[in-house]
C-alpha cells in the first residue's frame, strides 16, 4: 500500500493543498515538518498522533523535521482557544522544549530538530513587518477560523500575529532546508495554509509546497481524546506512569478501538483486519484493546516498561496483589479511595469501614460465604484480624469482595 492510500485507510487525511500532493507523497523524497508547542512540560496522548504521523511518513522515504516552537510558544496559538493564553517565561519554554525533544527523539530518532526561536528571536521588527507582514492581508488572516472564533471575545495583536509567525516558519524551512510539506492537526489548517500562501507570494507561483492535515480526535461523547477524569495522559513517565499510560489505552471503548489501532500503531491492514475479526467474535476478552495498549506503550516507553505495566495489570485483575511491591500498589490504586487505619482491625469492621459491606451482619455473611480475601488469601473466619505485620511491606492490605470489588487499606502508626 502506498503512503497516501495508507493514510486514507487509517483516517489520517483531513485536508490537503499543493498540486499533485498524492503523487508527491507516494514518490518519496519530500522534506516535511511537524510543529510542536512547548507550552507544557510534556506532550500528551492527543499530541502523540502528530509524532507518530511524522514517523509513519518518514517510513515511506520522506525526511522528517520536528519544529519546536520556542518562539511561537512565547506568543500563544489562538487555535481552539476561547481566551488569551497566559504568557510563559523564556526560561520555562526553553525547559519545556528540552523535555519534549527528549521524548520525541525516542520515538522518531531519525528526525532533524529545529527551533523557531533560533531564526525569530533576533529578527528586527521592521524587517518582520516589511518583508513578511506585507505579504498577508488582514482580510486574509481574519478569514481563518482560529481568528474568526475569537473576534467576539477579543484577540490581542500578539495572538493575531501567531498566524504570520507560523507562516514564517514554513517559509524559512522552505528556503534554508528545502522543506516543502507541512503536516499538522486539522485545527492548524489556517496557520499551515498561511505558510503555504507566504511561500507562494515570496518564492513565486511555481514553488513546490504542500500541506496535509489529519482529523482531530474526539471520544464518542465529543470530548477531547487523551483526557481522563484525572486529566491529560502524558508521555512523561513522571507525570503519567507507564502503568497508567497502558491502562488508558486498555480502556479504549469498543466504538473507538479499531480506529485507534489504525491511527496509533504501525500494524499493517492485514494485521488489523485479523485482530478485528478475532476481537469481533469475543469482545469480552478485549483482544483489540490489549494489542493497542501493548503496541503504543512499547513504542513510547519501551519493552521493559510494557512488561511491568502488564505484570501489574495481571496481578490486579487476578487479585494477586500480594506479589506486587509497595510502589507498584501505590501506582495501581492511586485513583482509588484509600482507607487509613492506625491499629489492627477485625475483618468485619474493615469491610464496613471500607464500604465493601453496608453493615456488620452483611460483612459476616460475606466472610462466611467465602466472598472475601485479604492480600490474595481467602478469609472465612469473621474473627480474622487484618494486621499491619501481615500487610504488604507492612503498609497495605488489599481486601477483595468477589471478583470485581476491592478496597485498599493503609496501615499507619
mmCIF file of C-alpha atoms in Angstrom:
data_model
loop_
_atom_site.group_PDB
_atom_site.id
_atom_site.type_symbol
_atom_site.label_atom_id
_atom_site.label_comp_id
_atom_site.label_asym_id
_atom_site.label_seq_id
_atom_site.Cartn_x
_atom_site.Cartn_y
_atom_site.Cartn_z
ATOM 1 C CA UNK A 1 0.000 0.000 0.000
ATOM 2 C CA UNK A 2 1.400 3.408 -0.984
ATOM 3 C CA UNK A 3 1.603 6.250 1.519
ATOM 4 C CA UNK A 4 -1.449 8.284 0.531
ATOM 5 C CA UNK A 5 -3.635 5.188 0.347
ATOM 6 C CA UNK A 6 -2.326 4.085 3.728
ATOM 7 C CA UNK A 7 -3.052 7.491 5.303
ATOM 8 C CA UNK A 8 -6.573 7.497 3.843
ATOM 9 C CA UNK A 9 -7.260 3.962 5.082
ATOM 10 C CA UNK A 10 -6.133 4.924 8.573
ATOM 11 C CA UNK A 11 -8.360 8.020 8.545
ATOM 12 C CA UNK A 12 -5.378 10.365 8.704
ATOM 13 C CA UNK A 13 -6.234 12.782 5.896
ATOM 14 C CA UNK A 14 -8.472 15.768 6.598
ATOM 15 C CA UNK A 15 -7.290 18.487 4.192
ATOM 16 C CA UNK A 16 -4.542 18.827 1.601
ATOM 17 C CA UNK A 17 -3.071 21.625 -0.522
ATOM 18 C CA UNK A 18 -0.483 21.612 -3.287
ATOM 19 C CA UNK A 19 -0.526 20.353 -6.838
ATOM 20 C CA UNK A 20 -0.421 16.547 -7.153
ATOM 21 C CA UNK A 21 0.191 16.038 -3.447
ATOM 22 C CA UNK A 22 -0.883 12.403 -3.647
ATOM 23 C CA UNK A 23 1.811 11.682 -6.223
ATOM 24 C CA UNK A 24 4.403 13.636 -4.253
ATOM 25 C CA UNK A 25 3.633 11.636 -1.107
ATOM 26 C CA UNK A 26 3.759 8.333 -2.937
ATOM 27 C CA UNK A 27 7.035 9.098 -4.716
ATOM 28 C CA UNK A 28 9.006 9.813 -1.531
ATOM 29 C CA UNK A 29 11.864 12.260 -1.162
ATOM 30 C CA UNK A 30 9.956 15.152 0.396
ATOM 31 C CA UNK A 31 11.264 17.063 3.384
ATOM 32 C CA UNK A 32 8.420 17.721 5.787
ATOM 33 C CA UNK A 33 7.898 19.198 9.201
ATOM 34 C CA UNK A 34 5.524 18.941 12.122
ATOM 35 C CA UNK A 35 5.387 21.692 14.740
ATOM 36 C CA UNK A 36 5.236 21.052 18.486
ATOM 37 C CA UNK A 37 4.068 23.629 21.013
ATOM 38 C CA UNK A 38 6.359 23.702 24.102
ATOM 39 C CA UNK A 39 3.895 25.374 26.463
ATOM 40 C CA UNK A 40 3.822 22.286 28.698
ATOM 41 C CA UNK A 41 6.494 20.052 30.212
ATOM 42 C CA UNK A 42 5.332 17.060 28.191
ATOM 43 C CA UNK A 43 3.305 16.105 25.181
ATOM 44 C CA UNK A 44 0.166 14.083 25.847
ATOM 45 C CA UNK A 45 -1.711 11.239 24.197
ATOM 46 C CA UNK A 46 -3.607 13.640 21.934
ATOM 47 C CA UNK A 47 -0.353 15.194 20.665
ATOM 48 C CA UNK A 48 1.146 11.749 20.105
ATOM 49 C CA UNK A 49 -0.705 11.324 16.821
ATOM 50 C CA UNK A 50 1.406 14.105 15.237
ATOM 51 C CA UNK A 51 4.628 12.413 16.301
ATOM 52 C CA UNK A 52 3.516 9.023 15.036
ATOM 53 C CA UNK A 53 2.477 10.595 11.743
ATOM 54 C CA UNK A 54 5.982 12.003 11.401
ATOM 55 C CA UNK A 55 7.382 8.516 11.914
ATOM 56 C CA UNK A 56 4.837 6.994 9.542
ATOM 57 C CA UNK A 57 5.512 9.456 6.703
ATOM 58 C CA UNK A 58 9.262 9.090 7.236
ATOM 59 C CA UNK A 59 8.957 5.307 6.851
ATOM 60 C CA UNK A 60 7.883 5.915 3.246
ATOM 61 C CA UNK A 61 11.109 7.679 2.299
ATOM 62 C CA UNK A 62 10.461 11.284 3.368
ATOM 63 C CA UNK A 63 12.780 13.253 5.671
ATOM 64 C CA UNK A 64 11.180 14.461 8.925
ATOM 65 C CA UNK A 65 11.834 17.730 10.719
ATOM 66 C CA UNK A 66 10.371 18.402 14.144
ATOM 67 C CA UNK A 67 9.957 22.117 14.803
ATOM 68 C CA UNK A 68 9.893 23.044 18.481
ATOM 69 C CA UNK A 69 8.055 26.353 18.803
ATOM 70 C CA UNK A 70 10.440 28.118 21.146
ATOM 71 C CA UNK A 71 9.358 31.490 19.721
ATOM 72 C CA UNK A 72 5.700 30.811 18.942
ATOM 73 C CA UNK A 73 5.348 29.158 22.345
ATOM 74 C CA UNK A 74 6.065 32.568 23.860
ATOM 75 C CA UNK A 75 3.215 34.095 21.848
ATOM 76 C CA UNK A 76 0.401 31.556 22.169
ATOM 77 C CA UNK A 77 -1.596 29.876 19.425
ATOM 78 C CA UNK A 78 -5.221 31.101 19.416
ATOM 79 C CA UNK A 79 -6.373 27.966 17.551
ATOM 80 C CA UNK A 80 -9.076 26.203 19.544
ATOM 81 C CA UNK A 81 -8.858 28.716 22.396
ATOM 82 C CA UNK A 82 -11.710 30.895 23.603
ATOM 83 C CA UNK A 83 -9.492 33.255 25.585
ATOM 84 C CA UNK A 84 -5.935 34.583 25.666
ATOM 85 C CA UNK A 85 -3.262 32.202 26.888
ATOM 86 C CA UNK A 86 -1.146 33.167 29.849
ATOM 87 C CA UNK A 87 2.295 34.139 28.553
ATOM 88 C CA UNK A 88 5.177 31.967 29.736
ATOM 89 C CA UNK A 89 8.745 32.955 30.517
ATOM 90 C CA UNK A 90 11.579 32.272 28.110
ATOM 91 C CA UNK A 91 13.191 30.005 30.702
ATOM 92 C CA UNK A 92 10.047 27.906 31.127
ATOM 93 C CA UNK A 93 9.553 27.495 27.365
ATOM 94 C CA UNK A 94 13.211 26.532 26.868
ATOM 95 C CA UNK A 95 12.964 23.941 29.625
ATOM 96 C CA UNK A 96 9.746 22.543 28.155
ATOM 97 C CA UNK A 97 11.331 22.401 24.691
ATOM 98 C CA UNK A 98 14.269 20.394 26.014
ATOM 99 C CA UNK A 99 11.993 17.905 27.774
ATOM 100 C CA UNK A 100 9.713 17.472 24.767
ATOM 101 C CA UNK A 101 12.627 16.995 22.392
ATOM 102 C CA UNK A 102 13.931 14.142 24.556
ATOM 103 C CA UNK A 103 10.500 12.466 24.448
ATOM 104 C CA UNK A 104 10.164 12.734 20.679
ATOM 105 C CA UNK A 105 13.724 11.583 19.958
ATOM 106 C CA UNK A 106 12.902 8.192 21.471
ATOM 107 C CA UNK A 107 10.042 7.743 19.009
ATOM 108 C CA UNK A 108 11.458 9.431 15.887
ATOM 109 C CA UNK A 109 15.252 9.194 16.233
ATOM 110 C CA UNK A 110 15.645 9.871 12.516
ATOM 111 C CA UNK A 111 14.160 13.370 12.800
ATOM 112 C CA UNK A 112 16.068 16.643 12.484
ATOM 113 C CA UNK A 113 15.078 19.048 15.266
ATOM 114 C CA UNK A 114 14.799 22.788 14.738
ATOM 115 C CA UNK A 115 13.595 25.590 16.997
ATOM 116 C CA UNK A 116 11.976 28.702 15.562
ATOM 117 C CA UNK A 117 13.441 30.779 18.395
ATOM 118 C CA UNK A 118 16.760 30.478 16.535
ATOM 119 C CA UNK A 119 15.612 32.485 13.493
ATOM 120 C CA UNK A 120 12.901 34.608 15.071
ATOM 121 C CA UNK A 121 14.358 35.985 18.310
ATOM 122 C CA UNK A 122 16.942 38.239 16.647
ATOM 123 C CA UNK A 123 14.759 39.422 13.793
ATOM 124 C CA UNK A 124 14.292 43.178 13.570
ATOM 125 C CA UNK A 125 10.630 44.136 13.947
ATOM 126 C CA UNK A 126 10.847 46.411 10.903
ATOM 127 C CA UNK A 127 12.187 43.507 8.835
ATOM 128 C CA UNK A 128 9.372 41.282 10.068
ATOM 129 C CA UNK A 129 6.692 43.811 9.168
ATOM 130 C CA UNK A 130 8.150 44.902 5.808
ATOM 131 C CA UNK A 131 9.374 41.552 4.451
ATOM 132 C CA UNK A 132 6.704 39.239 5.772
ATOM 133 C CA UNK A 133 3.735 41.200 7.144
ATOM 134 C CA UNK A 134 3.309 42.889 3.761
ATOM 135 C CA UNK A 135 2.515 39.551 2.092
ATOM 136 C CA UNK A 136 -0.569 38.545 4.081
ATOM 137 C CA UNK A 137 -3.519 40.924 4.218
ATOM 138 C CA UNK A 138 -5.539 41.477 7.381
ATOM 139 C CA UNK A 139 -8.622 40.322 5.476
ATOM 140 C CA UNK A 140 -6.880 37.044 4.619
ATOM 141 C CA UNK A 141 -5.740 36.499 8.208
ATOM 142 C CA UNK A 142 -9.165 37.321 9.656
ATOM 143 C CA UNK A 143 -10.812 34.755 7.392
ATOM 144 C CA UNK A 144 -9.124 31.927 9.329
ATOM 145 C CA UNK A 145 -11.291 30.052 11.810
ATOM 146 C CA UNK A 146 -8.729 30.443 14.594
ATOM 147 C CA UNK A 147 -9.204 34.225 14.352
ATOM 148 C CA UNK A 148 -12.903 34.423 13.435
ATOM 149 C CA UNK A 149 -13.919 32.437 16.504
ATOM 150 C CA UNK A 150 -12.140 34.932 18.720
ATOM 151 C CA UNK A 151 -13.438 38.169 17.247
ATOM 152 C CA UNK A 152 -16.455 38.343 19.571
ATOM 153 C CA UNK A 153 -14.498 37.687 22.763
ATOM 154 C CA UNK A 154 -11.439 39.608 21.586
ATOM 155 C CA UNK A 155 -7.972 38.697 20.373
ATOM 156 C CA UNK A 156 -4.792 40.639 21.054
ATOM 157 C CA UNK A 157 -2.395 41.676 18.311
ATOM 158 C CA UNK A 158 0.085 39.294 19.941
ATOM 159 C CA UNK A 159 -2.026 36.219 19.273
ATOM 160 C CA UNK A 160 -3.267 37.632 15.966
ATOM 161 C CA UNK A 161 0.373 37.692 14.829
ATOM 162 C CA UNK A 162 0.814 33.975 15.622
ATOM 163 C CA UNK A 163 -0.507 33.021 12.185
ATOM 164 C CA UNK A 164 2.181 35.082 10.448
ATOM 165 C CA UNK A 165 4.920 33.756 12.702
ATOM 166 C CA UNK A 166 3.994 30.176 11.852
ATOM 167 C CA UNK A 167 3.841 31.101 8.175
ATOM 168 C CA UNK A 168 7.351 32.483 8.532
ATOM 169 C CA UNK A 169 8.484 29.106 9.934
ATOM 170 C CA UNK A 170 7.362 27.287 6.807
ATOM 171 C CA UNK A 171 8.948 29.872 4.533
ATOM 172 C CA UNK A 172 12.218 29.769 6.491
ATOM 173 C CA UNK A 173 12.457 25.982 6.363
ATOM 174 C CA UNK A 174 11.466 26.019 2.692
ATOM 175 C CA UNK A 175 14.282 28.402 1.768
ATOM 176 C CA UNK A 176 17.013 27.131 4.123
ATOM 177 C CA UNK A 177 16.337 23.384 4.336
ATOM 178 C CA UNK A 178 14.258 22.629 1.271
ATOM 179 C CA UNK A 179 11.285 21.589 3.402
ATOM 180 C CA UNK A 180 8.236 21.547 1.161
ATOM 181 C CA UNK A 181 5.496 19.835 3.188
ATOM 182 C CA UNK A 182 3.929 20.879 6.478
ATOM 183 C CA UNK A 183 1.822 18.357 8.389
ATOM 184 C CA UNK A 184 -0.406 19.039 11.392
ATOM 185 C CA UNK A 185 -3.762 18.633 13.060
ATOM 186 C CA UNK A 186 -6.933 19.871 11.392
ATOM 187 C CA UNK A 187 -7.141 22.801 13.799
ATOM 188 C CA UNK A 188 -3.855 24.079 12.327
ATOM 189 C CA UNK A 189 -5.192 24.348 8.773
ATOM 190 C CA UNK A 190 -5.414 28.140 8.874
ATOM 191 C CA UNK A 191 -1.857 28.535 10.159
ATOM 192 C CA UNK A 192 -0.482 25.923 7.761
ATOM 193 C CA UNK A 193 -2.117 27.404 4.660
ATOM 194 C CA UNK A 194 -0.842 30.841 5.660
ATOM 195 C CA UNK A 195 2.661 29.427 5.351
ATOM 196 C CA UNK A 196 1.721 27.921 2.019
ATOM 197 C CA UNK A 197 0.449 31.333 0.877
ATOM 198 C CA UNK A 198 3.571 33.130 2.116
ATOM 199 C CA UNK A 199 5.792 30.757 0.128
ATOM 200 C CA UNK A 200 3.649 31.317 -2.954
ATOM 201 C CA UNK A 201 3.897 35.109 -2.528
ATOM 202 C CA UNK A 202 7.629 35.255 -1.809
ATOM 203 C CA UNK A 203 9.011 32.304 -3.802
ATOM 204 C CA UNK A 204 6.679 32.517 -6.787
ATOM 205 C CA UNK A 205 3.605 30.770 -8.103
ATOM 206 C CA UNK A 206 5.644 27.760 -9.270
ATOM 207 C CA UNK A 207 7.023 26.989 -5.801
ATOM 208 C CA UNK A 208 6.525 23.328 -4.926
ATOM 209 C CA UNK A 209 4.943 23.314 -1.497
ATOM 210 C CA UNK A 210 2.322 21.084 0.107
ATOM 211 C CA UNK A 211 0.064 20.941 3.166
ATOM 212 C CA UNK A 212 -1.542 17.954 4.883
ATOM 213 C CA UNK A 213 -3.699 17.837 7.991
ATOM 214 C CA UNK A 214 -5.200 14.914 9.872
ATOM 215 C CA UNK A 215 -8.537 14.941 11.737
ATOM 216 C CA UNK A 216 -8.680 15.946 15.376
ATOM 217 C CA UNK A 217 -9.509 13.005 17.579
ATOM 218 C CA UNK A 218 -12.575 13.107 19.784
ATOM 219 C CA UNK A 219 -14.161 10.498 22.016
ATOM 220 C CA UNK A 220 -17.654 9.219 21.126
ATOM 221 C CA UNK A 221 -19.105 11.689 23.653
ATOM 222 C CA UNK A 222 -17.422 14.590 21.839
ATOM 223 C CA UNK A 223 -14.774 15.277 24.491
ATOM 224 C CA UNK A 224 -11.094 15.635 23.654
ATOM 225 C CA UNK A 225 -9.118 12.481 23.098
ATOM 226 C CA UNK A 226 -6.231 11.957 25.506
ATOM 227 C CA UNK A 227 -8.097 13.169 28.598
ATOM 228 C CA UNK A 228 -9.254 11.153 31.613
ATOM 229 C CA UNK A 229 -11.060 12.045 34.816
ATOM 230 C CA UNK A 230 -7.643 12.694 36.318
ATOM 231 C CA UNK A 231 -6.533 14.987 33.498
ATOM 232 C CA UNK A 232 -4.328 14.554 30.447
ATOM 233 C CA UNK A 233 -2.414 11.342 29.757
ATOM 234 C CA UNK A 234 1.208 12.462 29.442
ATOM 235 C CA UNK A 235 4.170 10.811 27.743
ATOM 236 C CA UNK A 236 6.488 11.845 30.578
ATOM 237 C CA UNK A 237 6.627 8.761 32.876
ATOM 238 C CA UNK A 238 6.922 11.027 35.909
ATOM 239 C CA UNK A 239 3.621 12.697 35.045
ATOM 240 C CA UNK A 240 1.752 9.602 33.853
ATOM 241 C CA UNK A 241 3.323 6.280 34.781
ATOM 242 C CA UNK A 242 3.728 3.583 32.105
ATOM 243 C CA UNK A 243 1.120 1.540 34.018
ATOM 244 C CA UNK A 244 -1.434 4.376 33.896
ATOM 245 C CA UNK A 245 -0.498 5.019 30.255
ATOM 246 C CA UNK A 246 -1.099 1.339 29.452
ATOM 247 C CA UNK A 247 -4.435 1.427 31.296
ATOM 248 C CA UNK A 248 -5.561 4.439 29.279
ATOM 249 C CA UNK A 249 -5.233 2.521 26.023
ATOM 250 C CA UNK A 250 -6.569 -0.697 27.557
ATOM 251 C CA UNK A 251 -9.762 1.167 28.491
ATOM 252 C CA UNK A 252 -10.453 2.267 24.912
ATOM 253 C CA UNK A 253 -14.116 1.765 24.053
ATOM 254 C CA UNK A 254 -15.323 -0.799 21.542
ATOM 255 C CA UNK A 255 -16.522 2.055 19.306
ATOM 256 C CA UNK A 256 -13.016 3.520 19.085
ATOM 257 C CA UNK A 257 -10.556 0.667 19.328
ATOM 258 C CA UNK A 258 -10.182 -0.341 15.674
ATOM 259 C CA UNK A 259 -9.765 3.280 14.604
ATOM 260 C CA UNK A 260 -7.127 3.757 17.311
ATOM 261 C CA UNK A 261 -5.243 0.689 16.097
ATOM 262 C CA UNK A 262 -5.126 2.249 12.636
ATOM 263 C CA UNK A 263 -4.090 5.683 13.893
ATOM 264 C CA UNK A 264 -1.643 4.883 16.688
ATOM 265 C CA UNK A 265 0.088 1.676 15.616
ATOM 266 C CA UNK A 266 2.227 0.556 12.720
ATOM 267 C CA UNK A 267 0.371 -2.711 12.284
ATOM 268 C CA UNK A 268 -0.494 -3.446 8.665
ATOM 269 C CA UNK A 269 -4.001 -3.545 7.244
ATOM 270 C CA UNK A 270 -3.817 -7.327 7.161
ATOM 271 C CA UNK A 271 -2.789 -7.493 10.817
ATOM 272 C CA UNK A 272 -5.504 -5.098 11.956
ATOM 273 C CA UNK A 273 -8.161 -6.870 9.879
ATOM 274 C CA UNK A 274 -7.119 -10.159 11.531
ATOM 275 C CA UNK A 275 -7.263 -8.616 15.022
ATOM 276 C CA UNK A 276 -10.677 -7.106 14.282
ATOM 277 C CA UNK A 277 -12.080 -10.442 13.078
ATOM 278 C CA UNK A 278 -10.926 -12.283 16.211
ATOM 279 C CA UNK A 279 -11.958 -9.444 18.534
ATOM 280 C CA UNK A 280 -15.450 -9.248 16.969
ATOM 281 C CA UNK A 281 -16.095 -12.886 17.880
ATOM 282 C CA UNK A 282 -15.270 -12.405 21.564
ATOM 283 C CA UNK A 283 -15.331 -8.722 22.504
ATOM 284 C CA UNK A 284 -15.480 -9.639 26.179
ATOM 285 C CA UNK A 285 -11.808 -10.692 26.002
ATOM 286 C CA UNK A 286 -10.830 -7.179 24.773
ATOM 287 C CA UNK A 287 -8.152 -8.569 22.453
ATOM 288 C CA UNK A 288 -8.069 -5.419 20.314
ATOM 289 C CA UNK A 289 -7.708 -3.172 23.369
ATOM 290 C CA UNK A 290 -4.897 -5.308 24.741
ATOM 291 C CA UNK A 291 -2.990 -5.218 21.467
ATOM 292 C CA UNK A 292 -3.478 -1.446 21.206
ATOM 293 C CA UNK A 293 -2.206 -0.889 24.751
ATOM 294 C CA UNK A 294 0.801 -3.140 24.139
ATOM 295 C CA UNK A 295 1.803 -1.521 20.855
ATOM 296 C CA UNK A 296 1.539 2.105 21.992
ATOM 297 C CA UNK A 297 3.097 1.567 25.427
ATOM 298 C CA UNK A 298 6.043 -0.284 23.924
ATOM 299 C CA UNK A 299 6.528 2.427 21.315
ATOM 300 C CA UNK A 300 6.533 5.257 23.884
ATOM 301 C CA UNK A 301 8.057 3.652 26.986
ATOM 302 C CA UNK A 302 9.895 0.571 25.724
ATOM 303 C CA UNK A 303 9.680 -3.192 26.218
ATOM 304 C CA UNK A 304 10.625 -3.269 29.927
ATOM 305 C CA UNK A 305 8.057 -0.652 30.907
ATOM 306 C CA UNK A 306 5.411 -2.540 28.947
ATOM 307 C CA UNK A 307 6.243 -5.799 30.734
ATOM 308 C CA UNK A 308 5.998 -4.045 34.105
ATOM 309 C CA UNK A 309 2.651 -2.472 33.224
ATOM 310 C CA UNK A 310 1.293 -5.820 32.068
ATOM 311 C CA UNK A 311 2.518 -7.565 35.229
ATOM 312 C CA UNK A 312 0.796 -5.040 37.492
ATOM 313 C CA UNK A 313 -2.370 -5.267 35.404
ATOM 314 C CA UNK A 314 -2.406 -9.066 35.614
ATOM 315 C CA UNK A 315 -1.848 -9.023 39.393
ATOM 316 C CA UNK A 316 -4.656 -6.511 39.948
ATOM 317 C CA UNK A 317 -7.072 -8.352 37.666
ATOM 318 C CA UNK A 318 -6.386 -11.749 39.263
ATOM 319 C CA UNK A 319 -6.331 -10.370 42.795
ATOM 320 C CA UNK A 320 -2.737 -11.485 43.320
ATOM 321 C CA UNK A 321 -1.798 -8.091 44.713
ATOM 322 C CA UNK A 322 0.496 -9.679 47.309
ATOM 323 C CA UNK A 323 3.029 -10.262 44.530
ATOM 324 C CA UNK A 324 3.384 -6.507 43.987
ATOM 325 C CA UNK A 325 5.720 -4.097 45.722
ATOM 326 C CA UNK A 326 4.538 -1.163 47.810
ATOM 327 C CA UNK A 327 5.407 1.205 44.941
ATOM 328 C CA UNK A 328 3.521 -0.886 42.398
ATOM 329 C CA UNK A 329 0.446 -0.976 44.627
ATOM 330 C CA UNK A 330 0.544 2.779 45.090
ATOM 331 C CA UNK A 331 0.689 3.220 41.330
ATOM 332 C CA UNK A 332 -2.027 0.699 40.564
ATOM 333 C CA UNK A 333 -4.516 2.089 43.069
ATOM 334 C CA UNK A 334 -3.649 5.777 43.225
ATOM 335 C CA UNK A 335 -7.074 6.694 41.839
ATOM 336 C CA UNK A 336 -8.863 4.564 44.460
ATOM 337 C CA UNK A 337 -10.217 5.723 47.784
ATOM 338 C CA UNK A 338 -7.675 4.823 50.456
ATOM 339 C CA UNK A 339 -8.801 3.740 53.927
ATOM 340 C CA UNK A 340 -6.221 4.536 56.605
ATOM 341 C CA UNK A 341 -6.114 2.700 59.951
ATOM 342 C CA UNK A 342 -3.755 3.158 62.881
ATOM 343 C CA UNK A 343 -4.479 -0.190 64.616
ATOM 344 C CA UNK A 344 -5.137 -3.766 63.622
ATOM 345 C CA UNK A 345 -8.788 -4.258 62.703
ATOM 346 C CA UNK A 346 -11.297 -7.089 62.611
ATOM 347 C CA UNK A 347 -12.195 -8.150 59.076
ATOM 348 C CA UNK A 348 -15.914 -7.421 59.533
ATOM 349 C CA UNK A 349 -15.159 -3.936 60.838
ATOM 350 C CA UNK A 350 -12.757 -3.462 57.912
ATOM 351 C CA UNK A 351 -15.474 -4.378 55.403
ATOM 352 C CA UNK A 352 -17.833 -1.796 56.871
ATOM 353 C CA UNK A 353 -15.121 0.856 57.183
ATOM 354 C CA UNK A 354 -14.047 0.467 53.543
ATOM 355 C CA UNK A 355 -17.621 0.345 52.262
ATOM 356 C CA UNK A 356 -17.403 -3.231 50.986
ATOM 357 C CA UNK A 357 -20.265 -4.172 53.340
ATOM 358 C CA UNK A 358 -23.187 -1.946 54.399
ATOM 359 C CA UNK A 359 -23.361 -3.474 57.880
ATOM 360 C CA UNK A 360 -21.584 -5.886 60.203
ATOM 361 C CA UNK A 361 -24.216 -8.567 59.652
ATOM 362 C CA UNK A 362 -23.726 -8.337 55.877
ATOM 363 C CA UNK A 363 -19.974 -8.393 56.438
ATOM 364 C CA UNK A 364 -20.219 -11.651 58.410
ATOM 365 C CA UNK A 365 -22.309 -13.222 55.652
ATOM 366 C CA UNK A 366 -19.723 -12.241 53.030
ATOM 367 C CA UNK A 367 -16.895 -13.751 55.084
ATOM 368 C CA UNK A 368 -18.760 -16.974 55.879
ATOM 369 C CA UNK A 369 -19.807 -17.274 52.241
ATOM 370 C CA UNK A 370 -16.180 -17.241 51.065
ATOM 371 C CA UNK A 371 -16.506 -13.954 49.169
ATOM 372 C CA UNK A 372 -13.660 -12.145 50.964
ATOM 373 C CA UNK A 373 -9.884 -12.331 50.583
ATOM 374 C CA UNK A 374 -7.085 -10.274 52.126
ATOM 375 C CA UNK A 375 -3.814 -9.967 50.220
ATOM 376 C CA UNK A 376 -4.839 -12.870 47.970
ATOM 377 C CA UNK A 377 -5.701 -15.202 50.885
ATOM 378 C CA UNK A 378 -9.351 -16.200 51.329
ATOM 379 C CA UNK A 379 -10.841 -15.341 54.730
ATOM 380 C CA UNK A 380 -13.755 -17.464 56.089
ATOM 381 C CA UNK A 381 -13.484 -16.708 59.806
ATOM 382 C CA UNK A 382 -15.188 -13.481 60.833
ATOM 383 C CA UNK A 383 -12.888 -13.217 63.853
ATOM 384 C CA UNK A 384 -9.940 -12.745 61.475
ATOM 385 C CA UNK A 385 -7.857 -9.652 62.199
ATOM 386 C CA UNK A 386 -6.252 -7.547 59.469
ATOM 387 C CA UNK A 387 -2.793 -6.825 60.874
ATOM 388 C CA UNK A 388 -0.035 -4.431 59.903
ATOM 389 C CA UNK A 389 2.551 -7.193 60.333
ATOM 390 C CA UNK A 390 0.775 -9.231 57.649
ATOM 391 C CA UNK A 391 0.366 -6.291 55.265
ATOM 392 C CA UNK A 392 2.347 -5.913 52.055
ATOM 393 C CA UNK A 393 5.591 -4.177 53.032
ATOM 394 C CA UNK A 394 3.889 -3.667 56.431
ATOM 395 C CA UNK A 395 1.841 -0.950 54.743
ATOM 396 C CA UNK A 396 -1.044 -2.140 52.554
ATOM 397 C CA UNK A 397 -3.832 -4.687 52.917
ATOM 398 C CA UNK A 398 -5.791 -5.416 49.741
ATOM 399 C CA UNK A 399 -9.299 -6.582 50.583
ATOM 400 C CA UNK A 400 -11.291 -8.134 47.770
ATOM 401 C CA UNK A 401 -15.001 -8.913 47.630
ATOM 402 C CA UNK A 402 -15.973 -11.334 44.899
ATOM 403 C CA UNK A 403 -14.356 -10.841 41.511
ATOM 404 C CA UNK A 404 -14.813 -7.122 40.887
ATOM 405 C CA UNK A 405 -14.979 -5.193 44.165
ATOM 406 C CA UNK A 406 -11.976 -4.286 46.277
ATOM 407 C CA UNK A 407 -10.611 -1.794 48.775
ATOM 408 C CA UNK A 408 -7.126 -0.747 49.780
ATOM 409 C CA UNK A 409 -6.281 -0.238 53.415
ATOM 410 C CA UNK A 410 -3.136 1.559 54.570
ATOM 411 C CA UNK A 411 -1.662 0.804 57.982
ATOM 412 C CA UNK A 412 -0.103 3.786 59.726
ATOM 413 C CA UNK A 413 1.401 4.189 63.142
#
